[in-house]
Tab-separated table of C-alpha atoms in Angstrom:
chain	number	residue	atom	x	y	z
A	1	UNK	CA	97.402	61.501	114.581
A	2	UNK	CA	95.215	64.835	115.386
A	3	UNK	CA	93.698	65.900	112.147
A	4	UNK	CA	92.763	69.329	112.191
A	5	UNK	CA	89.969	70.950	109.216
A	6	UNK	CA	90.299	74.392	108.361
A	7	UNK	CA	87.371	76.026	106.264
A	8	UNK	CA	87.277	77.593	104.063
A	9	UNK	CA	90.465	77.379	101.998
A	10	UNK	CA	90.045	80.743	100.594
A	11	UNK	CA	88.030	83.902	100.345
A	12	UNK	CA	87.125	86.883	98.563
A	13	UNK	CA	85.402	89.589	100.037
A	14	UNK	CA	84.878	93.223	99.835
A	15	UNK	CA	86.282	95.781	102.312
A	16	UNK	CA	84.120	96.477	104.919
A	17	UNK	CA	82.675	93.129	105.042
A	18	UNK	CA	82.911	90.758	108.129
A	19	UNK	CA	84.813	87.580	107.552
A	20	UNK	CA	84.253	84.050	109.683
A	21	UNK	CA	86.415	80.831	109.064
A	22	UNK	CA	86.747	77.831	111.737
A	23	UNK	CA	88.442	74.621	112.377
A	24	UNK	CA	87.209	71.395	113.536
A	25	UNK	CA	89.383	68.698	115.037
A	26	UNK	CA	89.369	64.616	115.423
A	27	UNK	CA	90.259	64.980	119.247
A	28	UNK	CA	90.383	67.284	121.988
A	29	UNK	CA	92.437	70.007	121.737
A	30	UNK	CA	93.632	72.197	125.283
A	31	UNK	CA	94.998	75.012	123.290
A	32	UNK	CA	93.691	76.961	120.007
A	33	UNK	CA	95.875	79.163	118.457
A	34	UNK	CA	95.024	81.681	115.533
A	35	UNK	CA	97.854	82.858	113.503
A	36	UNK	CA	97.942	85.096	110.306
A	37	UNK	CA	100.976	84.636	107.679
A	38	UNK	CA	101.848	87.617	105.395
A	39	UNK	CA	103.968	86.533	102.189
A	40	UNK	CA	107.383	85.713	102.783
A	41	UNK	CA	106.968	86.028	106.954
A	42	UNK	CA	106.473	83.375	109.494
A	43	UNK	CA	103.293	83.145	111.384
A	44	UNK	CA	102.505	86.030	113.494
A	45	UNK	CA	100.015	84.867	116.818
A	46	UNK	CA	96.291	87.024	116.956
A	47	UNK	CA	94.693	85.217	119.471
A	48	UNK	CA	95.561	82.469	121.843
A	49	UNK	CA	92.438	80.085	123.674
A	50	UNK	CA	92.988	78.245	126.551
A	51	UNK	CA	89.509	77.324	128.425
A	52	UNK	CA	86.374	75.589	126.711
A	53	UNK	CA	83.826	78.054	125.982
A	54	UNK	CA	86.695	81.101	126.154
A	55	UNK	CA	85.355	84.278	123.897
A	56	UNK	CA	88.481	86.437	123.215
A	57	UNK	CA	89.121	89.523	121.175
A	58	UNK	CA	91.897	91.521	119.822
A	59	UNK	CA	90.699	94.633	118.029
A	60	UNK	CA	88.538	93.640	115.197
A	61	UNK	CA	89.400	89.739	115.742
A	62	UNK	CA	87.231	87.253	117.669
A	63	UNK	CA	87.867	83.808	118.649
A	64	UNK	CA	85.972	81.025	120.573
A	65	UNK	CA	87.023	77.763	122.042
A	66	UNK	CA	84.256	75.325	121.095
A	67	UNK	CA	82.311	73.693	124.009
A	68	UNK	CA	83.541	70.250	123.004
A	69	UNK	CA	86.838	71.353	122.749
A	70	UNK	CA	86.979	69.984	119.124
A	71	UNK	CA	86.538	73.536	117.405
A	72	UNK	CA	87.214	76.795	117.167
A	73	UNK	CA	86.154	79.816	115.041
A	74	UNK	CA	87.874	83.259	114.408
A	75	UNK	CA	85.980	86.178	113.127
A	76	UNK	CA	87.163	89.611	111.624
A	77	UNK	CA	85.004	92.409	111.685
A	78	UNK	CA	84.908	95.369	109.155
A	79	UNK	CA	87.764	94.247	106.804
A	80	UNK	CA	90.595	96.524	105.565
A	81	UNK	CA	92.710	95.943	103.069
A	82	UNK	CA	95.656	94.895	105.513
A	83	UNK	CA	93.426	92.248	106.620
A	84	UNK	CA	95.575	90.102	103.596
A	85	UNK	CA	97.117	86.991	104.109
A	86	UNK	CA	96.486	83.323	105.336
A	87	UNK	CA	95.112	82.792	108.450
A	88	UNK	CA	95.696	79.378	110.584
A	89	UNK	CA	94.411	77.366	113.326
A	90	UNK	CA	96.256	75.422	115.402
A	91	UNK	CA	95.683	73.206	118.547
A	92	UNK	CA	97.500	71.570	121.339
A	93	UNK	CA	96.433	68.478	122.873
A	94	UNK	CA	96.963	65.947	125.767
A	95	UNK	CA	100.638	66.193	127.170
A	96	UNK	CA	101.895	67.084	123.816
A	97	UNK	CA	103.798	70.411	124.681
A	98	UNK	CA	105.932	71.687	121.587
A	99	UNK	CA	103.759	70.235	119.388
A	100	UNK	CA	101.324	72.028	117.595
A	101	UNK	CA	98.584	70.684	114.612
A	102	UNK	CA	97.978	73.239	112.261
A	103	UNK	CA	95.387	73.568	109.506
A	104	UNK	CA	95.709	74.019	106.129
A	105	UNK	CA	95.078	77.711	106.304
A	106	UNK	CA	92.528	80.020	104.846
A	107	UNK	CA	93.652	82.548	102.173
A	108	UNK	CA	91.884	86.002	102.765
A	109	UNK	CA	91.719	88.231	99.902
A	110	UNK	CA	90.131	91.758	100.258
A	111	UNK	CA	89.157	94.263	97.335
A	112	UNK	CA	89.248	98.001	98.025
B	1	UNK	CA	114.702	90.833	122.749
B	2	UNK	CA	115.105	89.514	119.311
B	3	UNK	CA	112.878	86.672	119.789
B	4	UNK	CA	112.994	83.834	117.317
B	5	UNK	CA	116.222	84.096	114.852
B	6	UNK	CA	116.732	81.741	112.052
B	7	UNK	CA	119.551	81.916	109.705
B	8	UNK	CA	120.021	81.516	106.538
B	9	UNK	CA	117.138	83.339	105.167
B	10	UNK	CA	117.561	81.262	101.310
B	11	UNK	CA	119.647	78.532	100.772
B	12	UNK	CA	119.933	76.210	97.209
B	13	UNK	CA	121.734	72.814	97.831
B	14	UNK	CA	122.168	69.992	95.366
B	15	UNK	CA	120.965	66.608	95.919
B	16	UNK	CA	123.191	64.779	98.447
B	17	UNK	CA	124.512	67.725	100.090
B	18	UNK	CA	124.224	68.201	103.557
B	19	UNK	CA	123.646	71.633	105.717
B	20	UNK	CA	122.446	72.879	109.165
B	21	UNK	CA	119.436	75.245	109.670
B	22	UNK	CA	119.880	77.517	112.759
B	23	UNK	CA	117.544	78.690	114.836
B	24	UNK	CA	117.929	80.619	118.483
B	25	UNK	CA	115.689	82.194	120.820
B	26	UNK	CA	116.676	84.863	123.454
B	27	UNK	CA	113.112	84.223	125.338
B	28	UNK	CA	114.142	81.289	127.804
B	29	UNK	CA	111.269	79.312	126.329
B	30	UNK	CA	111.810	75.519	127.309
B	31	UNK	CA	109.969	74.227	124.206
B	32	UNK	CA	111.531	74.666	120.620
B	33	UNK	CA	109.969	73.157	117.365
B	34	UNK	CA	111.042	72.470	113.281
B	35	UNK	CA	108.464	72.895	110.834
B	36	UNK	CA	108.166	72.877	107.110
B	37	UNK	CA	105.572	74.412	104.986
B	38	UNK	CA	104.468	73.501	101.605
B	39	UNK	CA	102.250	74.602	98.830
B	40	UNK	CA	98.519	73.525	100.429
B	41	UNK	CA	99.672	71.544	103.278
B	42	UNK	CA	99.906	74.073	106.169
B	43	UNK	CA	102.615	73.466	108.706
B	44	UNK	CA	103.936	69.760	109.455
B	45	UNK	CA	105.558	69.345	112.743
B	46	UNK	CA	109.337	67.866	111.909
B	47	UNK	CA	110.958	67.797	115.431
B	48	UNK	CA	110.641	69.012	118.690
B	49	UNK	CA	112.441	69.412	122.196
B	50	UNK	CA	110.797	70.138	125.354
B	51	UNK	CA	114.299	71.166	127.047
B	52	UNK	CA	117.792	71.164	126.730
B	53	UNK	CA	119.226	67.456	125.851
B	54	UNK	CA	115.274	66.121	124.953
B	55	UNK	CA	114.321	65.471	121.325
B	56	UNK	CA	111.515	63.901	120.084
B	57	UNK	CA	110.192	63.267	116.243
B	58	UNK	CA	107.198	64.851	114.982
B	59	UNK	CA	104.958	64.112	111.844
B	60	UNK	CA	107.440	63.942	108.984
B	61	UNK	CA	110.775	63.368	110.770
B	62	UNK	CA	112.862	61.451	108.164
B	63	UNK	CA	116.025	63.143	106.828
B	64	UNK	CA	115.942	65.441	109.506
B	65	UNK	CA	118.281	65.616	112.661
B	66	UNK	CA	118.277	67.829	115.343
B	67	UNK	CA	120.044	67.816	118.850
B	68	UNK	CA	119.260	70.623	121.737
B	69	UNK	CA	122.340	71.216	123.780
B	70	UNK	CA	121.258	74.614	125.219
B	71	UNK	CA	118.154	76.206	125.827
B	72	UNK	CA	118.440	78.853	123.120
B	73	UNK	CA	119.796	77.187	120.024
B	74	UNK	CA	117.450	74.211	118.374
B	75	UNK	CA	119.813	73.562	114.903
B	76	UNK	CA	118.327	71.805	111.837
B	77	UNK	CA	120.362	69.014	109.932
B	78	UNK	CA	119.709	67.573	106.498
B	79	UNK	CA	122.492	64.916	106.166
B	80	UNK	CA	121.827	64.687	102.202
B	81	UNK	CA	119.526	66.650	100.928
B	82	UNK	CA	116.516	65.598	98.743
B	83	UNK	CA	114.497	67.462	96.155
B	84	UNK	CA	111.527	66.608	98.045
B	85	UNK	CA	113.330	68.520	100.847
B	86	UNK	CA	112.347	71.857	98.906
B	87	UNK	CA	110.237	73.817	101.442
B	88	UNK	CA	110.131	76.634	103.831
B	89	UNK	CA	111.085	75.714	107.439
B	90	UNK	CA	109.834	77.789	110.268
B	91	UNK	CA	111.127	77.404	113.761
B	92	UNK	CA	108.990	77.961	117.096
B	93	UNK	CA	109.644	78.664	120.526
B	94	UNK	CA	107.053	78.261	123.347
B	95	UNK	CA	106.581	78.689	126.905
B	96	UNK	CA	103.954	76.577	128.916
B	97	UNK	CA	101.923	78.306	131.885
B	98	UNK	CA	100.340	76.035	134.307
B	99	UNK	CA	96.635	74.637	133.274
B	100	UNK	CA	97.898	73.533	129.579
B	101	UNK	CA	98.496	77.070	128.473
B	102	UNK	CA	101.096	76.952	125.785
B	103	UNK	CA	101.609	80.209	123.158
B	104	UNK	CA	104.429	79.345	120.152
B	105	UNK	CA	106.132	82.017	118.527
B	106	UNK	CA	108.023	81.392	115.352
B	107	UNK	CA	110.931	82.846	113.549
B	108	UNK	CA	111.125	84.141	109.874
B	109	UNK	CA	111.627	81.323	107.869
B	110	UNK	CA	114.852	79.545	105.634
B	111	UNK	CA	113.497	79.045	102.255
B	112	UNK	CA	115.541	75.822	100.714
B	113	UNK	CA	115.512	74.847	97.272
B	114	UNK	CA	117.146	71.741	96.179
B	115	UNK	CA	118.294	70.710	92.830
């Protein structure tokens, strides 16, 4: 089956620093999605990517769909304490509509 | 527009008991899915549905049943609960645009403890 490797597993940063995390896949995806999950909540969609090479921003967040369609990255600029949470990448490939494969998550801690 | 709703929020079961986790969406989405989330393992797909009357297995389907009689509802049934099914369960729904564009939206989750 499809495998997604997300790194890093955790990050401890100071407020104001930039953050970068990425996901790589063993197979090609048609869609890359980035989610954030706060404690006790469901994942909330941050950015959706649909085309290879696509670069999309949402406020301080920027994500890119890799040219090979096997990777994606998420950058957070000028981090703030409310950025704390778990960030997940997810991919959908082929004709597997309704099925997402998730990365293991990146736990982000921001020190004021 | 409530989005994706799940009930109950919390549940404690004894081994061997059965129960149904409810999921409903009011966005007229074709696709609905159930995931479980365990520490350090991200979200794993249990079952999914591409429309009313159509369901299929995901990565970890054993011990779970689903049905999709309407577009809005997608219940998940545990026929005989086991401690290994202690987890947080998320329901999601998604729409599909032309050109292979899919976006999934998640419910708030059901926290299940099986003793």
